[in-house]
Coordinates of C-alpha atoms in Angstrom, one line a residue:
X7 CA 0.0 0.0 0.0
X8 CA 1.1 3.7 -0.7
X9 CA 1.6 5.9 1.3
X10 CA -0.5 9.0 1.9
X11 CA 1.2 11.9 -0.3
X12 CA 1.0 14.2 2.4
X13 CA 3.2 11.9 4.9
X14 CA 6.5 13.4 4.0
X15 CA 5.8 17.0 4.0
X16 CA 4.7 16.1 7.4
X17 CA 7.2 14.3 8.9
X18 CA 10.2 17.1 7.3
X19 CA 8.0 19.6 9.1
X20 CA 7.8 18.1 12.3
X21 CA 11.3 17.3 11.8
X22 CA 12.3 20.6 11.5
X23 CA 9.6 21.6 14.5
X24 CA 11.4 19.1 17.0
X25 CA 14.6 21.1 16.9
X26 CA 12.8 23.9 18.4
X27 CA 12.8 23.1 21.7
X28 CA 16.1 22.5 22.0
X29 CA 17.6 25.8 22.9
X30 CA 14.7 26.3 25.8
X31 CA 16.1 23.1 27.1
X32 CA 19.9 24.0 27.0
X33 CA 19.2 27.7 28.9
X34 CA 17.1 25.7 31.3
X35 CA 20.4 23.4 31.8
X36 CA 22.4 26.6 32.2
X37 CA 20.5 28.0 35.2
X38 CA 20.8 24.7 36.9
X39 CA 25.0 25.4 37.0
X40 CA 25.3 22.7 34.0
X41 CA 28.5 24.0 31.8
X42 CA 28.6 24.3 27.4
X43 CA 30.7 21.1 27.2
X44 CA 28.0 19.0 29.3
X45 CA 25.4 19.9 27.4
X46 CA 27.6 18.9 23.9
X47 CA 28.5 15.3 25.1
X48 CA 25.2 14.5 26.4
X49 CA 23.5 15.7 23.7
X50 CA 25.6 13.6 21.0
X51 CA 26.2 10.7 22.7
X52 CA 22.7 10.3 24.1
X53 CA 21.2 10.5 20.5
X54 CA 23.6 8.1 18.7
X55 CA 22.9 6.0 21.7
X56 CA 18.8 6.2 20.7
X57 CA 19.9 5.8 17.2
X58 CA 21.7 3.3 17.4
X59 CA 18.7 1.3 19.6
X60 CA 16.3 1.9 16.5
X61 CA 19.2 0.4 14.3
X62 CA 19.3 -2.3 16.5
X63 CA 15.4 -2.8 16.2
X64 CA 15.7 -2.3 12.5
X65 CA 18.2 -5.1 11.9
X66 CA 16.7 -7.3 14.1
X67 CA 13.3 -7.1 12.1
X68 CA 14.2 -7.7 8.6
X69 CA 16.8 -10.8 9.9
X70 CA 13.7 -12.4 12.1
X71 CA 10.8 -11.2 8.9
X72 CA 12.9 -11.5 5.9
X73 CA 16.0 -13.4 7.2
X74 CA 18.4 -11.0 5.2
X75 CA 21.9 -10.4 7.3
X76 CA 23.4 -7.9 5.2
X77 CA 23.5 -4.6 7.5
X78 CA 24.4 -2.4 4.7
X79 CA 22.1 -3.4 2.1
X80 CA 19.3 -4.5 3.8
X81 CA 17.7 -0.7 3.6
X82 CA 18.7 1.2 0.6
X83 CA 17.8 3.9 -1.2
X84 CA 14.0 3.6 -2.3
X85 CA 14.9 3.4 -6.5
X86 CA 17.4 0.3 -5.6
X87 CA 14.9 -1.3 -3.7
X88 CA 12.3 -0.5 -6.0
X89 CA 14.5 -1.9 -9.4
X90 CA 15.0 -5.0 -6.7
X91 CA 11.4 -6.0 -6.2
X92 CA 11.4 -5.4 -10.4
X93 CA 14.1 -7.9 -11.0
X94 CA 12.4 -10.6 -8.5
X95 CA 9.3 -9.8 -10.2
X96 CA 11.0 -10.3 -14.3
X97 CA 13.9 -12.7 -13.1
X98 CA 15.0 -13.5 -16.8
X99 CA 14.2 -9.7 -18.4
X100 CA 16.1 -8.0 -15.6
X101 CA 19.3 -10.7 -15.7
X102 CA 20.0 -9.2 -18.9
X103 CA 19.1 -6.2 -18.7
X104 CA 20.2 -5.0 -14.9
X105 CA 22.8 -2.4 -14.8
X106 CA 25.8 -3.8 -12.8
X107 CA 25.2 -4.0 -9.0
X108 CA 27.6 -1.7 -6.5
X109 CA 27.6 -1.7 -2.9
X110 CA 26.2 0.3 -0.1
X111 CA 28.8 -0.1 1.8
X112 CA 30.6 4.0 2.2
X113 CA 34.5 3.5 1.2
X114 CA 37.4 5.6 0.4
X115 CA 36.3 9.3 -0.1
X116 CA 33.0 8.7 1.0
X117 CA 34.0 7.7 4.5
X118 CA 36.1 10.6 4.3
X119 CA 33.6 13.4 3.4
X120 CA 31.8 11.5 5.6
X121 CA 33.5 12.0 8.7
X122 CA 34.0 15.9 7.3
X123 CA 30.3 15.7 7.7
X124 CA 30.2 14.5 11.2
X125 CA 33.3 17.4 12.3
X126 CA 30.9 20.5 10.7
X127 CA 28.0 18.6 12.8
X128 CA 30.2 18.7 16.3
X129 CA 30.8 22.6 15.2
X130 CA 27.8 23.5 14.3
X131 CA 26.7 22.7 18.0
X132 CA 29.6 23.8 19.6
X133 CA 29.2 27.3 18.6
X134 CA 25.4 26.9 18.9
X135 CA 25.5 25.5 22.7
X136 CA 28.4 28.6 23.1
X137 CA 26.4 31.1 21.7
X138 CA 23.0 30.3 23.8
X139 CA 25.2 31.1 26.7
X140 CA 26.0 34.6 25.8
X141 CA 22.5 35.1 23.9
X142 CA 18.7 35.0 23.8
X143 CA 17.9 31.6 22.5
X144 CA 15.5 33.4 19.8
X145 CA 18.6 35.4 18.7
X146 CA 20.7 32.8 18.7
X147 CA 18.6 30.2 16.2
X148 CA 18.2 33.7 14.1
X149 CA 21.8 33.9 13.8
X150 CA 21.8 29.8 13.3
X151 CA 19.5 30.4 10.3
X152 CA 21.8 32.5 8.0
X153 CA 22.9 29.2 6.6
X154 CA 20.3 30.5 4.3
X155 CA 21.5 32.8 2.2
X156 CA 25.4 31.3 3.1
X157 CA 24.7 28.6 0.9
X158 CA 23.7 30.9 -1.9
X159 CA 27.1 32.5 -1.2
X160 CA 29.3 29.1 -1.1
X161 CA 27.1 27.8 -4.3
X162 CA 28.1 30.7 -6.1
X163 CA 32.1 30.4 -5.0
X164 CA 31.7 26.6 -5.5
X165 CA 30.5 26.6 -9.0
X166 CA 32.6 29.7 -10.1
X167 CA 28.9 31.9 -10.9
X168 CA 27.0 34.8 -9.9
X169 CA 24.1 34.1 -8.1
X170 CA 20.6 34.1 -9.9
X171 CA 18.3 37.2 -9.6
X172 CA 15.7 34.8 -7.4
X173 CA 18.4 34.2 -5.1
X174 CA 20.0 37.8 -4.7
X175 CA 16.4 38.7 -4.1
X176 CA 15.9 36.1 -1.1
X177 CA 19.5 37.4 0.2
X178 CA 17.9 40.7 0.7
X179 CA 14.6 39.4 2.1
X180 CA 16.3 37.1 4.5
X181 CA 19.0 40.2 5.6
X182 CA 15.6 42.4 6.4
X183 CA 14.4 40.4 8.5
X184 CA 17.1 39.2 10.4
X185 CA 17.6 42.7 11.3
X186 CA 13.6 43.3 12.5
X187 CA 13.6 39.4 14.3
X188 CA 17.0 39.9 15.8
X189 CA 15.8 42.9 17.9
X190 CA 18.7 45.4 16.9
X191 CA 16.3 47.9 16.7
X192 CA 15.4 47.9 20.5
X193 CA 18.9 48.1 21.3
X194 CA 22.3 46.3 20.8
X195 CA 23.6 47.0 24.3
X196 CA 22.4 43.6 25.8
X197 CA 24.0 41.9 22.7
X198 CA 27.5 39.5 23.5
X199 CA 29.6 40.4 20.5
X200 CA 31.4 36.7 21.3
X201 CA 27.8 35.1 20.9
X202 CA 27.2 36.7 18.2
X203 CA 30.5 35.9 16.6
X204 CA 29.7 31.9 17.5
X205 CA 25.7 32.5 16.6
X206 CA 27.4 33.3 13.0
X207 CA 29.3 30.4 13.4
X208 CA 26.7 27.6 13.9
X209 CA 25.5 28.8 10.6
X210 CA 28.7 29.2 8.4
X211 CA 29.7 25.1 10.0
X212 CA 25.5 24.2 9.3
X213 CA 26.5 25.5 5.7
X214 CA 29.6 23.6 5.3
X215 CA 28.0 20.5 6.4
X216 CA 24.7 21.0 4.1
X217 CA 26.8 20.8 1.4
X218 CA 28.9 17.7 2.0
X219 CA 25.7 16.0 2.6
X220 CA 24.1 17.0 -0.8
X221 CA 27.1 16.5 -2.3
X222 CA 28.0 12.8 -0.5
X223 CA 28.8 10.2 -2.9
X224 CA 27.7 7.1 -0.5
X225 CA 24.6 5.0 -1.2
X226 CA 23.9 4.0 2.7
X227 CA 20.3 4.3 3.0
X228 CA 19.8 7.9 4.7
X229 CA 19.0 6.5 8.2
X230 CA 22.3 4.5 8.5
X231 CA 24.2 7.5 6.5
X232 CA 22.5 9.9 9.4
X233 CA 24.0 7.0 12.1
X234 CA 27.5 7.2 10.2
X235 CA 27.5 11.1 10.0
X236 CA 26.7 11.2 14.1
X237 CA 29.0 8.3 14.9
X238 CA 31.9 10.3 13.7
X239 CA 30.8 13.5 15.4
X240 CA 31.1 11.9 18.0
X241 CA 34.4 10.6 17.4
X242 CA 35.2 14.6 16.7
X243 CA 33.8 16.0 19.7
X244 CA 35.4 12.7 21.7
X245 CA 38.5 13.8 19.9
X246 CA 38.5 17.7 20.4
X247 CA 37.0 18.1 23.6
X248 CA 37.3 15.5 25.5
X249 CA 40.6 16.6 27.1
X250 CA 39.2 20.2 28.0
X251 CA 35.6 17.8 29.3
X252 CA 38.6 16.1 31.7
X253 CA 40.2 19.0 32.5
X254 CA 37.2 21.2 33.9
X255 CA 35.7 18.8 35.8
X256 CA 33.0 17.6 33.3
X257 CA 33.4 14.4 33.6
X258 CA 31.7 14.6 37.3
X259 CA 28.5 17.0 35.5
X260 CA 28.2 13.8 33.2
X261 CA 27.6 11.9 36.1
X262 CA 25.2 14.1 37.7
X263 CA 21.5 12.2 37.8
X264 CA 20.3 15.6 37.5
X265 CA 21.8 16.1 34.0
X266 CA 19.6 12.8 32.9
X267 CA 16.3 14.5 32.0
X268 CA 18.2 16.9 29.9
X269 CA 20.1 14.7 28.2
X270 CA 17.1 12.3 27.1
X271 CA 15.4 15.4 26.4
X272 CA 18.3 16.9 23.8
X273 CA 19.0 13.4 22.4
X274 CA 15.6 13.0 21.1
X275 CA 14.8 16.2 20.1
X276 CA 17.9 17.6 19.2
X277 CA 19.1 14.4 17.7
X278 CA 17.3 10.5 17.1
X279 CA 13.8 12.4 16.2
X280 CA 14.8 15.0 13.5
X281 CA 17.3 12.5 11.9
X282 CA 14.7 9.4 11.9
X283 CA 12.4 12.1 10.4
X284 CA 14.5 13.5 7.7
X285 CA 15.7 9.9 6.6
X286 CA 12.3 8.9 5.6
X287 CA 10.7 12.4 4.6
X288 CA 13.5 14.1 2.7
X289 CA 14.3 11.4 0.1
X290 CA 10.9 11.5 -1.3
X291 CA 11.2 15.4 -1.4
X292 CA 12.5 18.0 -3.3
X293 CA 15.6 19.3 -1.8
X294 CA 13.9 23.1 -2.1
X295 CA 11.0 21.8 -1.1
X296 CA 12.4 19.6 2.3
X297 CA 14.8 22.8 3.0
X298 CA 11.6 25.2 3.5
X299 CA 9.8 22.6 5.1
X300 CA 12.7 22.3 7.8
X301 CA 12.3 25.8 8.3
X302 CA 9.9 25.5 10.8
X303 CA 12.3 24.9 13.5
X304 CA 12.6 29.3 13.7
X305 CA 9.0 30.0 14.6
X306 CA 9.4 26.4 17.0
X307 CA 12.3 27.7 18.8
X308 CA 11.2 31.4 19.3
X309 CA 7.5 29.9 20.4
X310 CA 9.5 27.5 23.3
X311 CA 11.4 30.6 24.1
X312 CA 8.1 32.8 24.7
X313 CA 6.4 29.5 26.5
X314 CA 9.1 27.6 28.2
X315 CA 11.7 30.4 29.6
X316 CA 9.3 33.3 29.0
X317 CA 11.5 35.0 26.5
X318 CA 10.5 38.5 25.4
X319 CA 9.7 38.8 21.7
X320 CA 8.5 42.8 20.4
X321 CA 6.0 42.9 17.8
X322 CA 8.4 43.9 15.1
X323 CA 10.3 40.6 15.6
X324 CA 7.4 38.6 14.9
X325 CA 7.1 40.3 11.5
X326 CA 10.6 39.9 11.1
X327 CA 10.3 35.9 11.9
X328 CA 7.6 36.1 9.2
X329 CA 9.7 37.9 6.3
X330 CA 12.4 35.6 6.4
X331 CA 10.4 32.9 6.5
X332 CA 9.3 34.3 3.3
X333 CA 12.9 34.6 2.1
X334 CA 13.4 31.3 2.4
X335 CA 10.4 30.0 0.5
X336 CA 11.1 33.0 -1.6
X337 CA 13.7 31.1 -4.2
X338 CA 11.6 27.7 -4.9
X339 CA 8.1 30.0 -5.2
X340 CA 8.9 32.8 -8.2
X341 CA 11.0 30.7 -10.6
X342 CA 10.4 31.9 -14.2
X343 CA 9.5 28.9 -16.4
X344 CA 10.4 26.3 -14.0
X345 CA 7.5 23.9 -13.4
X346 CA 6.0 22.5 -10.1
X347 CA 8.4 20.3 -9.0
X348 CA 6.9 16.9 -8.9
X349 CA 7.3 14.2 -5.5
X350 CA 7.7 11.4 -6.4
X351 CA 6.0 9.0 -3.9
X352 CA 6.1 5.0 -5.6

C-alpha cells in the first residue's frame, strides 16, 4: 500500500519543529549550574545511543521477517529497492538487462567526506551550545538560520557563478528580517559580541555540512548515513573536547543524575527524532522543497522561548520571523519557467 502523499511533508515539518525546543532546554540546563561542554557530550552521545537502539530494532526485524543479514544493504535507497522488487518480479528480463550492481557499503572518499560531515556537525553545536550562553535563544537560532543565504554564497564560489536574480532577491529578504527578528532595533547594548560571533558560526559550520551532505557520494540508506555522520561527530567532539571535558571537571556533570532529564530530552529532540524524520521524509522530497519545510524549526524555537523560559519577543520581531520565512520560500516559489516540482512518492 502507498503511502499517503502528504506523509513526507509532514514528517520534514515536524522534523524541522522538533529542533525547536532545544535551545529552551539548553538555557534551562544553564540556570541549573550545567556547563557548554555538558550539554555537547550528552546531547551527542545520548542521540547516537537512541539511534543506534532503533538500528538495532531495524536489523533485528528484517533478519527475524525476511531473514536477510546484510546490514548495509538490507535498507537502501527507495529506486534500488524498487529496481530490486522489479528484478524478482521479471527474473529473466532484468538478468540481462540489470545495470551492474555496487555496494552500499561507504568506502574511500566517502567515509572521508563522511567524517567531514560528522566534524561541521560537532561545530555547528559547539558554537550553537556557546552562543546560547551569551545570547537570547531566539537570537541565537536567528543567527543559526543565515545558513540560508550562506549557501547561496558558497554555491556561487563553489561553482565559479554569480548568483541568480531569485536568489539575490531572497538574500535581501532574509538580511531584512534578520535585522527586524533579531531585535537590533530595541537596542544592541544587551548583545555578547562573542555570541554573536559563535551564533554566526553555527551557521557558516551548518553551511559547510549541508553541502557535504548533498554533495555525499555514498549510497547508505539515509538512516544508517544519518547514524555514520553522528558516529563520527562523536568521534570529533570525543576527539576535540574531551581533554578540556577532563580538565574542567565535566566528567563529574556527566555523572550528575540531574543532568539525565536533559540529556534524554536533547538526544531525542535535538538528535534520534529530527534524523529518523528527515531519513524517511527528505528522500521522497525535493531538496527546495524539504529545506523550506525544515524551516519551521525558527517559529518552534522562538514559540518554546516565549512559552518555556518566558522569552520576550517585540512585535516587530514577529514580523521579522515572518519575512524571512518568506525569504526562504522565496527562491523555490517565483522561478520563471520552472515547473512544479513533482514528489515522487512510488
Amino acid at each position: 500500500m502507498k503511502p499517503n502523499r502528504a506523509l513526507f511533508p509532514i514528517l520534514v515539518f515536524l522534523g524541522g519543529c522538533s529542533y525547536g525546543p532545544s535551545s529552551s532546554v539548553i538555557k534551562l540546563g544553564y540556570a541549573d549550574g550545567f556547563t557548554p561542554l555538558t550539554f555537547l557530550f550528552a546531547e551527542y552521545f545520548t542521540g547516537l545511543f537512541l539511534l543506534l537502539l532503533i538500528a538495532a530494532v531495524l536489523i533485528a526485524y528484517t533478519y527475524f521477517r525476511h531473514g536477510r543479514t546484510d546490514i548495509w544493504n538490507m535498507y537502501m535507497p527507495a529506486e534500488r529497492e524498487s529496481s530490486a522488487r522489479s528484478g524478482q518480479a521479471h527474473e529473466a528480463a532484468a538478468t540481462e538487462q540489470a545495470p551492474e550492481k555496487t555496494s552500499t557499503k561507504p568506502r574511500g572518499d566517502g567515509i572521508l567526506r563522511m567524517f567531514a560531515c560528522g566534524l561541521s556537525l560537532a561545530l555547528v553545536s559547539t558554537c550553537y551550545i556557546v552562543s546560547l550562553n551569551m545570547i537570547s535563544a531566539s537570537l541565537a537560532v536567528l543567527l543559526l538560520f543565515q545558513f540560508t543565504w550562506m549557501g547561496v554564497i558558497l554555491e556561487a564560489v563553489i561553482k565559479r557563478r554569480s548568483p541568480s536574480r531569485n536568489a539575490c532577491i531572497s538574500i535581501i529578504i532574509l538580511i531584512s528580517g534578520t535585522v527586524l527578528a533579531s531585535g537590533i532595533l530595541g537596542g544592541i547594548g544587551s548583545m555578547d559580541p562573542i555570541g554573536v560571533i559563535f551564533g554566526l558560526g553555527s551557521a557558516f559550520f551548518y553551511t559547510i555540512n549541508m553541502y557535504l551532505l548533498g554533495d555525499s557520494k555514498t549510497e547508505m540508506h539515509p538512516f544508517f548515513k544519518s547514524l555514520t555522520t553522528l558516529l563520527f561527530a562523536c568521534v570529533a567532539v570525543g576527539f576535540i573536547f574531551g581533554p578540556m571535558l577532563i580538565g574542567s571537571g565535566g566528567v563529574d556533570e556527566l555523572l550528575n543524575p540531574s543532568l539525565i532529564p536533559y540529556a534524554l530530552m536533547l538526544g531525542i529532540i535535538g538528535c534520534a527524532l529530527p534524523v529518523s524524520l528527515f531519513s524517511i521524509g527528505m528522500q521522497r522530497l525535493p531538496l527546495g522543497f524539504a529545506t523550506t519545510l525544515s524551516s519551521s524549526e525558527l517559529p518552534a524555537s522562538i514559540i518554546c522561548a516565549v512559552l518555556i523560559i518566558n522569552e520576550t519577543v517585540m512585535w516587530y520581531q514577529w514580523i521579522g520571523i515572518l519575512i524571512l520565512l518568506y525569504g526562504i520560500s522565496y527562491r523555490y516559489m517565483f522561478v520563471k519557467g520552472r515547473k512544479k516540482p513533482v514528489i515522487p512518492f512510488s
